[in-house]
PDB file of C-alpha atoms in Angstrom:
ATOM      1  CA  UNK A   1     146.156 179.669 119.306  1.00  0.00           C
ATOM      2  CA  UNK A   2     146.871 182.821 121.305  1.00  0.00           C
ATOM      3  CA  UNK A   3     148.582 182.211 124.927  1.00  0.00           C
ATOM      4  CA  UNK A   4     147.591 185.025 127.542  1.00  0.00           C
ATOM      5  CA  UNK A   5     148.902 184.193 131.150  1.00  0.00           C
ATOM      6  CA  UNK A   6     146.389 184.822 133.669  1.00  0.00           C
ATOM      7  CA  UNK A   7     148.065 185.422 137.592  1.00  0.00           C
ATOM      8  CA  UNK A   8     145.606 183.810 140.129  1.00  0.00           C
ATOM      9  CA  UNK A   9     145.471 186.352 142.384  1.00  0.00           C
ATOM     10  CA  UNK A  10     143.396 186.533 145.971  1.00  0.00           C
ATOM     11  CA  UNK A  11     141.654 189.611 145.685  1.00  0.00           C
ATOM     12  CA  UNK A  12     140.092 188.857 142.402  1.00  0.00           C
ATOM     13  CA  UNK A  13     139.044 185.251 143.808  1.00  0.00           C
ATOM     14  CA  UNK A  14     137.549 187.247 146.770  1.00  0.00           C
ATOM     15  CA  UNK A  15     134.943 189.167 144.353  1.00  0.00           C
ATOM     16  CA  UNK A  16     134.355 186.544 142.176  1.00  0.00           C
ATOM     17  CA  UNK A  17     133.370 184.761 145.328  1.00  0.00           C
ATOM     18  CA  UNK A  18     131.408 187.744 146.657  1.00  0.00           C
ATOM     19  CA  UNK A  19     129.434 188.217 142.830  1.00  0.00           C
ATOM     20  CA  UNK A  20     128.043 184.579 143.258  1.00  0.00           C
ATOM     21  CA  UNK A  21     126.917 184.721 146.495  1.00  0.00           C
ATOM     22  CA  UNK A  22     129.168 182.332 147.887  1.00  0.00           C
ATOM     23  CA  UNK A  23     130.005 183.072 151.517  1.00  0.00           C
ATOM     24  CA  UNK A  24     132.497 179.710 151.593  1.00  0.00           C
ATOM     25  CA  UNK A  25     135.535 181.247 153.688  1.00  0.00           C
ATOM     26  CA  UNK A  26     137.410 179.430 151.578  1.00  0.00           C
ATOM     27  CA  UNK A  27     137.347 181.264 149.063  1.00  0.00           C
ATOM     28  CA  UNK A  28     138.979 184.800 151.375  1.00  0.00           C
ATOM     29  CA  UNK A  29     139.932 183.967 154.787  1.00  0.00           C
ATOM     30  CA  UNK A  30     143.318 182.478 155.051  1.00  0.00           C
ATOM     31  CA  UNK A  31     143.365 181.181 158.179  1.00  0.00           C
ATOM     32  CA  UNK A  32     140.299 178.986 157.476  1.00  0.00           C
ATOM     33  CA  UNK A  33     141.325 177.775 154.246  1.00  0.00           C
ATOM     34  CA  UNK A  34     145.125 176.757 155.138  1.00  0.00           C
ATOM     35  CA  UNK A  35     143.155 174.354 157.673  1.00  0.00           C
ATOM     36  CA  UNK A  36     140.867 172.993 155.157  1.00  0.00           C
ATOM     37  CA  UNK A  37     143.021 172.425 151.763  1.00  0.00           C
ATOM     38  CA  UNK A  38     146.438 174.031 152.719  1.00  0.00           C
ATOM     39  CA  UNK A  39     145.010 177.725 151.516  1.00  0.00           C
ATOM     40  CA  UNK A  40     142.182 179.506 149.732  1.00  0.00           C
ATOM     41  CA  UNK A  41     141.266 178.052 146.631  1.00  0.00           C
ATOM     42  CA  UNK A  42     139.373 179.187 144.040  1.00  0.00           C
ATOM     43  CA  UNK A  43     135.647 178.290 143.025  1.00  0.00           C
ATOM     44  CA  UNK A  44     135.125 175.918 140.300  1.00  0.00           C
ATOM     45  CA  UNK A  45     133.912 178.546 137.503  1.00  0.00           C
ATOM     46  CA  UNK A  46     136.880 181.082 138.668  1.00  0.00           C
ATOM     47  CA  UNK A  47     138.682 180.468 135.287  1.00  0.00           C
ATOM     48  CA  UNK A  48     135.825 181.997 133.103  1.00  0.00           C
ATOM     49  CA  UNK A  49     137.410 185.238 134.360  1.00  0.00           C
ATOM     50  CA  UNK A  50     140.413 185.040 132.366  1.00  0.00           C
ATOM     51  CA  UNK A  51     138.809 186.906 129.929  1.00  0.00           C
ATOM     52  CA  UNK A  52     140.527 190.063 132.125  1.00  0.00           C
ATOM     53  CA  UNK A  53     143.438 189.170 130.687  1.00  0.00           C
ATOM     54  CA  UNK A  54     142.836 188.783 127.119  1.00  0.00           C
ATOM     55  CA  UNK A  55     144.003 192.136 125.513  1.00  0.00           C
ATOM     56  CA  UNK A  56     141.677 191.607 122.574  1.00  0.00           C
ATOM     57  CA  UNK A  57     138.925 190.943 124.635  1.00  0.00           C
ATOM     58  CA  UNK A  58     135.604 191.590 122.363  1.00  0.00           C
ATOM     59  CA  UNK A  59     133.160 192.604 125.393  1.00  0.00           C
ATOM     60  CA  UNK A  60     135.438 194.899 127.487  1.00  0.00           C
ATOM     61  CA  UNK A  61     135.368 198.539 126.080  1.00  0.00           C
ATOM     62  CA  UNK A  62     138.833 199.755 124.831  1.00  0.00           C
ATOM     63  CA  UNK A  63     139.496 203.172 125.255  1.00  0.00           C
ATOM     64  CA  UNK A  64     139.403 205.663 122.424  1.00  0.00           C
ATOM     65  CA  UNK A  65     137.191 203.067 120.168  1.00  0.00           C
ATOM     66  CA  UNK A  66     133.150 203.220 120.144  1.00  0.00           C
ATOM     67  CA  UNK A  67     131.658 200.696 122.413  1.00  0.00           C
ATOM     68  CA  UNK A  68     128.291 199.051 121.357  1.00  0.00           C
ATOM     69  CA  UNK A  69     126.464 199.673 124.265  1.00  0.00           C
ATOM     70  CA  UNK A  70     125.061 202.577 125.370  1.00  0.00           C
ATOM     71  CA  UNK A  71     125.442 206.613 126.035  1.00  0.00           C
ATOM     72  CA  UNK A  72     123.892 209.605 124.553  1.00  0.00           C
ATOM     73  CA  UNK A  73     122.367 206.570 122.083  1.00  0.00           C
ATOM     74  CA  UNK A  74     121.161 203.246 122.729  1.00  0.00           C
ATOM     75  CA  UNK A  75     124.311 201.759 121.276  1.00  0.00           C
ATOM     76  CA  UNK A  76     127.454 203.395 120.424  1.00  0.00           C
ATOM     77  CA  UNK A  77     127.823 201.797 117.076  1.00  0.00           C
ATOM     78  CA  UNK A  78     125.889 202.655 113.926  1.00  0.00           C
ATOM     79  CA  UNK A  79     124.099 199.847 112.396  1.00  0.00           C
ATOM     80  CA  UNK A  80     126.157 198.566 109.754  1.00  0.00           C
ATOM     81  CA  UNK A  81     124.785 197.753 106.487  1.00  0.00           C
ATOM     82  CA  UNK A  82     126.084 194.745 105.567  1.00  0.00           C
ATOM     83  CA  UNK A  83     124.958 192.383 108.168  1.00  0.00           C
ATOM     84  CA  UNK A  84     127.603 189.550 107.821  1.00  0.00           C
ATOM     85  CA  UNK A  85     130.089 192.503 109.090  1.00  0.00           C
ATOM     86  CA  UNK A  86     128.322 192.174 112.324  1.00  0.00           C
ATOM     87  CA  UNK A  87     131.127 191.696 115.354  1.00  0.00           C
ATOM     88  CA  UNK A  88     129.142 192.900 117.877  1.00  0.00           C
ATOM     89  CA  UNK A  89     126.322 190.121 117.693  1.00  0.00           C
ATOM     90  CA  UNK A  90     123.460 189.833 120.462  1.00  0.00           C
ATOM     91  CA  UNK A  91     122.677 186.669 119.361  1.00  0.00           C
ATOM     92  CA  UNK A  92     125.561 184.827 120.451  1.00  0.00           C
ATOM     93  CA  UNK A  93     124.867 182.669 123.385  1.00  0.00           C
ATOM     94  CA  UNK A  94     126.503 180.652 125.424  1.00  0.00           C
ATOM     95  CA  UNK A  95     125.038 176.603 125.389  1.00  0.00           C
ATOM     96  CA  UNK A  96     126.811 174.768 127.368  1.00  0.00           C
ATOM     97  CA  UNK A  97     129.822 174.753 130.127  1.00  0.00           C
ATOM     98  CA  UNK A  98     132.046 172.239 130.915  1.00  0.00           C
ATOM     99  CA  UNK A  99     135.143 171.380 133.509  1.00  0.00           C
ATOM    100  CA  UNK A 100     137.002 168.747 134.502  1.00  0.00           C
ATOM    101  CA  UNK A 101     139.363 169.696 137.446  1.00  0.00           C
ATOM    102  CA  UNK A 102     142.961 168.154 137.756  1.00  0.00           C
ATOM    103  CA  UNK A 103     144.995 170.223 140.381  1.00  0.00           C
ATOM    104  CA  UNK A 104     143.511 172.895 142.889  1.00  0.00           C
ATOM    105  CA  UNK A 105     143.953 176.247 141.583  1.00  0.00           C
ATOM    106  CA  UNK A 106     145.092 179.006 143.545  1.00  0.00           C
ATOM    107  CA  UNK A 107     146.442 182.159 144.331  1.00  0.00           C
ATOM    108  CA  UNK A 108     149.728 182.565 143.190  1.00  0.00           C
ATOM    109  CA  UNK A 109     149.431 180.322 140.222  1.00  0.00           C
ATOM    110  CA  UNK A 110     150.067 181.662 137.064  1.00  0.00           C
ATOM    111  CA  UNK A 111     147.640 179.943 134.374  1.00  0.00           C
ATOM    112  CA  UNK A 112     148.512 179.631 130.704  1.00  0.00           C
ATOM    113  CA  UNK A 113     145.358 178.843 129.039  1.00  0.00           C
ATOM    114  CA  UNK A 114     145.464 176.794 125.480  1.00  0.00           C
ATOM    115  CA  UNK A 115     142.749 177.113 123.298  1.00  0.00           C
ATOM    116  CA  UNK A 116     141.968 175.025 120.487  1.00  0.00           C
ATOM    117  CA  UNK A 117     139.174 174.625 118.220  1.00  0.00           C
ATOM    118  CA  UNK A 118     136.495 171.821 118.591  1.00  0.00           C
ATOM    119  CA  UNK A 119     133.476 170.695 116.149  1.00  0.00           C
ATOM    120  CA  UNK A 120     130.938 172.798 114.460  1.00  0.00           C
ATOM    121  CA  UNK A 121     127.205 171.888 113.883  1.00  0.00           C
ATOM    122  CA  UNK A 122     123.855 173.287 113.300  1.00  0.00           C
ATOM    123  CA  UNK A 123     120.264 172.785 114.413  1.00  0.00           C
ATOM    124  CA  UNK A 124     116.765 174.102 113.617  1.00  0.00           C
ATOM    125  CA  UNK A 125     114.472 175.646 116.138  1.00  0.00           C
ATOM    126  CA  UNK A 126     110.841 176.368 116.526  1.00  0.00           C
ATOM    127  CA  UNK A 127     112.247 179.254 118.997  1.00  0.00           C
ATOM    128  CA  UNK A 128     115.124 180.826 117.501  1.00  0.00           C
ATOM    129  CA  UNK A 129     115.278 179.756 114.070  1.00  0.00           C
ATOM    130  CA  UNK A 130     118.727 178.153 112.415  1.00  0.00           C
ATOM    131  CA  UNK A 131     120.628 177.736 115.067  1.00  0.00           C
ATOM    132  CA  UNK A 132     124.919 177.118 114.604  1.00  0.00           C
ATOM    133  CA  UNK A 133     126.539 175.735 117.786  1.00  0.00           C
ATOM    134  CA  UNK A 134     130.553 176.040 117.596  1.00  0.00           C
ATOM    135  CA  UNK A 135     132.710 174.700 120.383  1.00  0.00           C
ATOM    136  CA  UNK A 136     136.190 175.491 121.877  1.00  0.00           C
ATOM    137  CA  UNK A 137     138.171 173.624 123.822  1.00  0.00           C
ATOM    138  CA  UNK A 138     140.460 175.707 126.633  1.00  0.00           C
ATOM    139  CA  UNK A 139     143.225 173.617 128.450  1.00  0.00           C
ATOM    140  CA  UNK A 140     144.761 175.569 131.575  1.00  0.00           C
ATOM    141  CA  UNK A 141     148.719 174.712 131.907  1.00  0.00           C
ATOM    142  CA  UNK A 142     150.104 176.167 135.782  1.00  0.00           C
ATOM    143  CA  UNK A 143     153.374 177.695 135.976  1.00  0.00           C
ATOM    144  CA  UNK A 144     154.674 174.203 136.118  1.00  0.00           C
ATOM    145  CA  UNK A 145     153.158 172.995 132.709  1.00  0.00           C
ATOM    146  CA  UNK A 146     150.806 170.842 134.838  1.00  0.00           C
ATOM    147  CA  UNK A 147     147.484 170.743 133.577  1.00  0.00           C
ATOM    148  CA  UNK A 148     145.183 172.214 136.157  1.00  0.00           C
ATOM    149  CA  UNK A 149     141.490 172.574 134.115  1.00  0.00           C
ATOM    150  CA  UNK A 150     140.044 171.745 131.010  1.00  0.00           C
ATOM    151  CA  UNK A 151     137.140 173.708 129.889  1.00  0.00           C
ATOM    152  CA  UNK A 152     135.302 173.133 126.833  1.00  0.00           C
ATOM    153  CA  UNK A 153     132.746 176.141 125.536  1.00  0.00           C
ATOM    154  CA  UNK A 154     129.923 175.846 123.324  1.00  0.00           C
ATOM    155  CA  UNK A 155     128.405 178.681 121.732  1.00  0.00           C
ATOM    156  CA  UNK A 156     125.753 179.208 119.486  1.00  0.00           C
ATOM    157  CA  UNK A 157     124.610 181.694 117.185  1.00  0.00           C
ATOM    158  CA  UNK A 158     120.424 182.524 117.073  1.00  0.00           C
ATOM    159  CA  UNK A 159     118.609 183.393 113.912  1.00  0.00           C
ATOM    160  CA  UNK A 160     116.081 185.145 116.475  1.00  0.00           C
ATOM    161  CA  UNK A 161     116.800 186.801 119.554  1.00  0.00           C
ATOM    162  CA  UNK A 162     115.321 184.436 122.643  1.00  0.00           C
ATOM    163  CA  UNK A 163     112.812 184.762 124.990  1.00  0.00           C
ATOM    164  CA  UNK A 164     111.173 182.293 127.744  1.00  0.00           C
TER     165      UNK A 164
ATOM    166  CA  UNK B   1     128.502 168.510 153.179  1.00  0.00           C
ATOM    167  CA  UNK B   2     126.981 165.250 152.318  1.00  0.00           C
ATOM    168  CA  UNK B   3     128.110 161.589 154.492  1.00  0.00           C
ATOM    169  CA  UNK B   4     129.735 159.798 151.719  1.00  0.00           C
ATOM    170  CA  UNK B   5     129.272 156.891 153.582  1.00  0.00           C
ATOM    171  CA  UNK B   6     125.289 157.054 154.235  1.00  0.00           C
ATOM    172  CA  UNK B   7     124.933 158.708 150.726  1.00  0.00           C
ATOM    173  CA  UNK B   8     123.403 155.789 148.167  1.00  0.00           C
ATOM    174  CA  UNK B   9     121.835 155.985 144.553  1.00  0.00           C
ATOM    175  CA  UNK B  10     118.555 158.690 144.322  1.00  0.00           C
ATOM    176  CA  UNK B  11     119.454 160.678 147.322  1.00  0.00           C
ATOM    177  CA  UNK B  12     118.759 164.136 146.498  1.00  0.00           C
ATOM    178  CA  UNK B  13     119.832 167.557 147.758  1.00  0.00           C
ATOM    179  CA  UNK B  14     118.449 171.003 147.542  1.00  0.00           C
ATOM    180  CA  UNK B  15     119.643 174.690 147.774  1.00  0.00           C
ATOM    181  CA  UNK B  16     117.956 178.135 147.393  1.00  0.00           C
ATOM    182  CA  UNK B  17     120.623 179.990 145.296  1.00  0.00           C
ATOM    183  CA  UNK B  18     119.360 183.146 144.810  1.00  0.00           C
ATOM    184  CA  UNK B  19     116.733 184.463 145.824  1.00  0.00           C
ATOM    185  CA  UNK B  20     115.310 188.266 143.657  1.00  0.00           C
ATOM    186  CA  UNK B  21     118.576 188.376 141.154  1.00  0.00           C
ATOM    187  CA  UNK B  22     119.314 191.926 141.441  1.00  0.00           C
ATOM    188  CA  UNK B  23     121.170 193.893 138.299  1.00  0.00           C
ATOM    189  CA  UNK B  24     123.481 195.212 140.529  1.00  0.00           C
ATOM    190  CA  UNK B  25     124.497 191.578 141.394  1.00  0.00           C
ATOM    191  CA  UNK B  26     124.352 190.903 137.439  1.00  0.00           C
ATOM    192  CA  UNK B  27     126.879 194.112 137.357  1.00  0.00           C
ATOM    193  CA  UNK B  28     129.080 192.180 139.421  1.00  0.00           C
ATOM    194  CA  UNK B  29     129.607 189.499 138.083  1.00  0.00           C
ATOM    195  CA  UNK B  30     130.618 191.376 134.898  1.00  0.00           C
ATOM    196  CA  UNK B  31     132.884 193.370 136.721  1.00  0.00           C
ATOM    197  CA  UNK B  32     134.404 190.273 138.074  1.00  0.00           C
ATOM    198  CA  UNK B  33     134.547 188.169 134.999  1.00  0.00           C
ATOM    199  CA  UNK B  34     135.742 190.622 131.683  1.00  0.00           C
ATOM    200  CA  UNK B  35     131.919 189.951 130.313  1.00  0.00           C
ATOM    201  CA  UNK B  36     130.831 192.802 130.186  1.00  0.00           C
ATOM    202  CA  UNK B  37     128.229 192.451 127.202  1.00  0.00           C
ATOM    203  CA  UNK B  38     125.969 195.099 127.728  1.00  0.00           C
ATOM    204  CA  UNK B  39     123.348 192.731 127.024  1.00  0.00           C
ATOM    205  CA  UNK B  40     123.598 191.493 130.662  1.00  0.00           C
ATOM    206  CA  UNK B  41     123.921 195.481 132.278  1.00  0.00           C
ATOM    207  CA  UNK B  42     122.395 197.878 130.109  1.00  0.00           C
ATOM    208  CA  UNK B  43     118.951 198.081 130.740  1.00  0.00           C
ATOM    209  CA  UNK B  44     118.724 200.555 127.136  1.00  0.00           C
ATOM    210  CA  UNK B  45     120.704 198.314 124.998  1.00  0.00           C
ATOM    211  CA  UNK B  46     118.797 195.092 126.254  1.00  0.00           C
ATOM    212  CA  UNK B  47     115.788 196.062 125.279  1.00  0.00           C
ATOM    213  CA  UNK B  48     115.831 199.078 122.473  1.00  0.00           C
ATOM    214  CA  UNK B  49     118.735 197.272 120.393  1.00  0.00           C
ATOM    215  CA  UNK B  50     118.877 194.361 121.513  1.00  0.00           C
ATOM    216  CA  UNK B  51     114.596 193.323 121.821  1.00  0.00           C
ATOM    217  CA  UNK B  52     114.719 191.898 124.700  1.00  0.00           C
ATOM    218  CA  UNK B  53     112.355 192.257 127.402  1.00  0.00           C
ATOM    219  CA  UNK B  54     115.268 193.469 129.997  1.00  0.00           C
ATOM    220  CA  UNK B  55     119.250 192.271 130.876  1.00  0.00           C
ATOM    221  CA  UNK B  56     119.815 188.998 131.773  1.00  0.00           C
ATOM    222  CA  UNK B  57     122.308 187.152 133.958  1.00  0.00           C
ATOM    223  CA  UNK B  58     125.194 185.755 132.262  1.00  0.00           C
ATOM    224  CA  UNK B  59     124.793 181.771 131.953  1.00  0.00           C
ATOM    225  CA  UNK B  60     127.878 181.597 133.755  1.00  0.00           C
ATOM    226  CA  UNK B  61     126.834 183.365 136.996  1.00  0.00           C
ATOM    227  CA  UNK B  62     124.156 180.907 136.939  1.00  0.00           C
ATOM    228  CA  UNK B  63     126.462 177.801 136.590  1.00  0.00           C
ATOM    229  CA  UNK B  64     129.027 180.078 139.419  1.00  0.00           C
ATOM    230  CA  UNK B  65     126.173 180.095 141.686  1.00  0.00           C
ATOM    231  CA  UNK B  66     124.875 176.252 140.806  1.00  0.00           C
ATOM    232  CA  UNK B  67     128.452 175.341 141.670  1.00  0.00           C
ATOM    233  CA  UNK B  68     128.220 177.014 145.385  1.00  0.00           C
ATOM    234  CA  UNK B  69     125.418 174.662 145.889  1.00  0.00           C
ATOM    235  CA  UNK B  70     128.013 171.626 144.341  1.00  0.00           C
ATOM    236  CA  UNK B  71     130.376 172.548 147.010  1.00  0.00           C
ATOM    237  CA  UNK B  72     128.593 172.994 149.389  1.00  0.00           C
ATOM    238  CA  UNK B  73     127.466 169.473 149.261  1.00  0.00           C
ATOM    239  CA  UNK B  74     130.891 167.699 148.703  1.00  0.00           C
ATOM    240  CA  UNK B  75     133.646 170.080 150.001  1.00  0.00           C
ATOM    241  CA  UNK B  76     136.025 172.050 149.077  1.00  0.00           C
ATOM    242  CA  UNK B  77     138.578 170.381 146.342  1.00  0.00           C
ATOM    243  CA  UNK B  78     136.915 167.058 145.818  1.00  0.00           C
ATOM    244  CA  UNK B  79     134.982 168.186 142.887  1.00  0.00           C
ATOM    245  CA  UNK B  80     136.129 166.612 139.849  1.00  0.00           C
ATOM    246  CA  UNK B  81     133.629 167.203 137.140  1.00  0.00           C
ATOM    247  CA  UNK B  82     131.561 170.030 136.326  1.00  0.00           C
ATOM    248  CA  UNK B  83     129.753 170.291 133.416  1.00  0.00           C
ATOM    249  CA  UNK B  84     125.832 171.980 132.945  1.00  0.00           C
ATOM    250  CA  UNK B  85     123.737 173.171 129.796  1.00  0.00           C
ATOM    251  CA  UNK B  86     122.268 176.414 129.776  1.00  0.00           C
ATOM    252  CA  UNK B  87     118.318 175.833 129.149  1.00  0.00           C
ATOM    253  CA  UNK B  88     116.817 178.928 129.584  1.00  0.00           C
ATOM    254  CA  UNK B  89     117.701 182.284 130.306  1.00  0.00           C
ATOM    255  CA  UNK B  90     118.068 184.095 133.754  1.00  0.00           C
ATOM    256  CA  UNK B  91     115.928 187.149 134.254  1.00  0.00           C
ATOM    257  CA  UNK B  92     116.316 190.218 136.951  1.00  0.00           C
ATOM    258  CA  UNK B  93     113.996 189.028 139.819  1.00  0.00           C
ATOM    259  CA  UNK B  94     114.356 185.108 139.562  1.00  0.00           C
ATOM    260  CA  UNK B  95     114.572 182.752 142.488  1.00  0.00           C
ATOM    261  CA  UNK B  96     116.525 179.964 141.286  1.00  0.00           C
ATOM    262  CA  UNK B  97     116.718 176.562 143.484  1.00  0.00           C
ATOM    263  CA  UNK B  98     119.883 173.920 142.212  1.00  0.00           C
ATOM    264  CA  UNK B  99     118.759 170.278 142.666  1.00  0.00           C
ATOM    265  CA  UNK B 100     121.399 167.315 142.554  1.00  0.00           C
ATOM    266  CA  UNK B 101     120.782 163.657 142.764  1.00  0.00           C
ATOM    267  CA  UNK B 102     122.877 160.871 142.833  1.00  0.00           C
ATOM    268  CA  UNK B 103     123.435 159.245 139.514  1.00  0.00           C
ATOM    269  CA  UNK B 104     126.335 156.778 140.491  1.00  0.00           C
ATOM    270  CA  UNK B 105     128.457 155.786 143.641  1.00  0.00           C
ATOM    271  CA  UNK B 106     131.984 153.894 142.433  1.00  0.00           C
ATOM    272  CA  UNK B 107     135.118 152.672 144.064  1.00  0.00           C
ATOM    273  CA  UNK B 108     137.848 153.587 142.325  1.00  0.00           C
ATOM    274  CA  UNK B 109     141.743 153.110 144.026  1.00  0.00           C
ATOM    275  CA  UNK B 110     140.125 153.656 147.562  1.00  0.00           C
ATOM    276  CA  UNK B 111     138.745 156.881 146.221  1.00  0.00           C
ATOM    277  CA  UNK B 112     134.907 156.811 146.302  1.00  0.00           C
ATOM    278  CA  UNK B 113     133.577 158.814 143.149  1.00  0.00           C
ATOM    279  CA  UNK B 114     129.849 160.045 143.176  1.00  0.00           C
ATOM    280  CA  UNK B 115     128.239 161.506 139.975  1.00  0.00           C
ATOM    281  CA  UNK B 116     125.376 164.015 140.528  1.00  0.00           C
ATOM    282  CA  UNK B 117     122.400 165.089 138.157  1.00  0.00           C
ATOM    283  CA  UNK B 118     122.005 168.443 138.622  1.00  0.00           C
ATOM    284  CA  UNK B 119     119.421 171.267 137.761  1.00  0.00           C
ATOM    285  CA  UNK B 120     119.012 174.737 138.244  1.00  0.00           C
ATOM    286  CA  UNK B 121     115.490 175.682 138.132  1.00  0.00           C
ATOM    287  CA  UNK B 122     113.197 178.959 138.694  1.00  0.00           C
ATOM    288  CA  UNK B 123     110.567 179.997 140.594  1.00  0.00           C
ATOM    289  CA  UNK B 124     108.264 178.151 138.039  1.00  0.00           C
ATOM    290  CA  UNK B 125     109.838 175.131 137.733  1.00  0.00           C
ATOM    291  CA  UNK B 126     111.318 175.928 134.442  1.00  0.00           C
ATOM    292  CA  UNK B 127     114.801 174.646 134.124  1.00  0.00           C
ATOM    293  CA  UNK B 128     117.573 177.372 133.630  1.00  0.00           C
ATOM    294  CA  UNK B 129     120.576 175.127 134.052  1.00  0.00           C
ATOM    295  CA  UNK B 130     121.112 171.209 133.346  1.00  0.00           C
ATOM    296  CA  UNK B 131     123.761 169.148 133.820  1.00  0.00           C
ATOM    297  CA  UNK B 132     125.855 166.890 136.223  1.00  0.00           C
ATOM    298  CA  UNK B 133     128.750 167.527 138.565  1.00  0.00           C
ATOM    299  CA  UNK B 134     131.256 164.539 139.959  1.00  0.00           C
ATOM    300  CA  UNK B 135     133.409 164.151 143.095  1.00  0.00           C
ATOM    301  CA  UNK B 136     136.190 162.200 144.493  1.00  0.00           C
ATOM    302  CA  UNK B 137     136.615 161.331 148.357  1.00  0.00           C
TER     303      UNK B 137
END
């Protein structure tokens, strides 16, 4: 599927680090870091921000086209009438999260992510109704073609929105 | 950062988190990831459009700040696997508390490899985030 290079870059590991409260120096101070594992590195979820550099990203406004959140109306898009036309769901959820870590990443890589489909199955719920889990399967290649993460997604789609 | 060589099989370890999620800190990590569902920031869309009773945190700033309390218990680059389930959702105001116990300690080529059970909970004891986490030394 599509390849979109993401640049590892130290500023953008800095706020990631900052927006999860994690104070490790490691993750901004240079000095520290090239003591501890040759430089900074970043954290272990840092990759789910490669969404920044997907052009076609679905939940970043583009500019010019209506964006479904909202402004003078509670959402920017009018309800569409056929319901399976829907690409703006808010009952998509994300299940689970996995990693499995093969090389430190860090700044100055350049990360080539390749994503790939992976199985499809369904469940019923007392909660939220039919529920259809779909996974994908994202495998990070460096600058080098060394594989440096493997992340595997699963999402699933409600019947119901979800509360505790 | 844990002893590897006192650890052994049901030790467990415990961190605070977060403590009162803010928004703004949900904002952040939207700004900082590309998510930027409006589900997660916009207080109107949340609950007019969407129904629910308020934003909530994206599941992965809970597993980014789950994994803070991972490395902070084996070190920087030793982690290996990292894998969790997201249970329930994370609300504006939570205090969330990551456990992890040890599952498995293994030799492997002079590398010792520890597996870890880990769970997120919240201030009630209701678990947001489940799932395990390994580590080479």
């Amino acid at each position: 599927m599509s390849k979109k290079n993401m640049p590892i870059e130290k500023g953008h590991i800095m706020m990631f680090a900052r927006a999860i409260g994690d104070e490790n120096p490691i993750y901004s101070d240079e000095n520290y870091a090239s003591e501890k594992t040759g430089g900074i590195i970043a954290p272990p979820t840092f990759t789910q921000s490669s969404a920044q550099f997907d052009p076609d990203y679905f939940l970043r406004p583009k500019i010019g086209k209506p964006w479904f959140g909202s402004g003078k109306n509670p959402t920017g898009i009018e309800k569409s009438k056929n319901k399976t036309e829907s690409s703006t769901s808010t009952n998509i959820l994300h299940a689970e999260q996995h990693f499995e870590y093969h090389l430190p990443l860090k700044p100055g890589d350049t990360l080539t992510p390749q994503v790939s489909e992976g199985e499809k199955w369904e469940k019923e719920s007392k909660r939220a109704g039919l529920l259809k889990f779909s996974e994908s399967i994202t495998k990070y290649y460096n600058q080098d073609d060394e594989l440096v993460i493997t992340a595997r997604s699963v999402g699933v789609v409600t019947e119901k929105v979800v509360e505790n | 950062m844990i002893d590897v060589n006192k650890i052994k099989i049901g030790d467990i370890f415990s961190e605070e988190i977060v403590n009162n999620l803010t928004r703004t800190q949900i904002v952040q990590y939207a700004g900082v990831s590309g998510d930027y569902n409006p589900i997660h920031t916009d207080e109107i869309f949340a609950t007019k459009v969407a129904g629910y009773p308020s934003v909530f945190a994206h599941g992965m700033l809970t597993m980014g700040m789950t994994g803070k309390m991972i490395t902070n218990l084996v070190g920087d680059g030793n982690l290996k696997n990292f894998g969790v389930r997201f249970t329930n959702q994370v609300w504006p105001g939570d205090t969330l508390t990551t456990k992890a116990e040890v599952k498995s300690i293994e030799t492997i080529s002079d590398k010792t490899q520890i597996t870890f059970e880990v769970i997120t909970e919240n201030q009630n004891n209701v678990p947001v985030i489940t799932g395990s986490a390994k580590a080479s030394f």
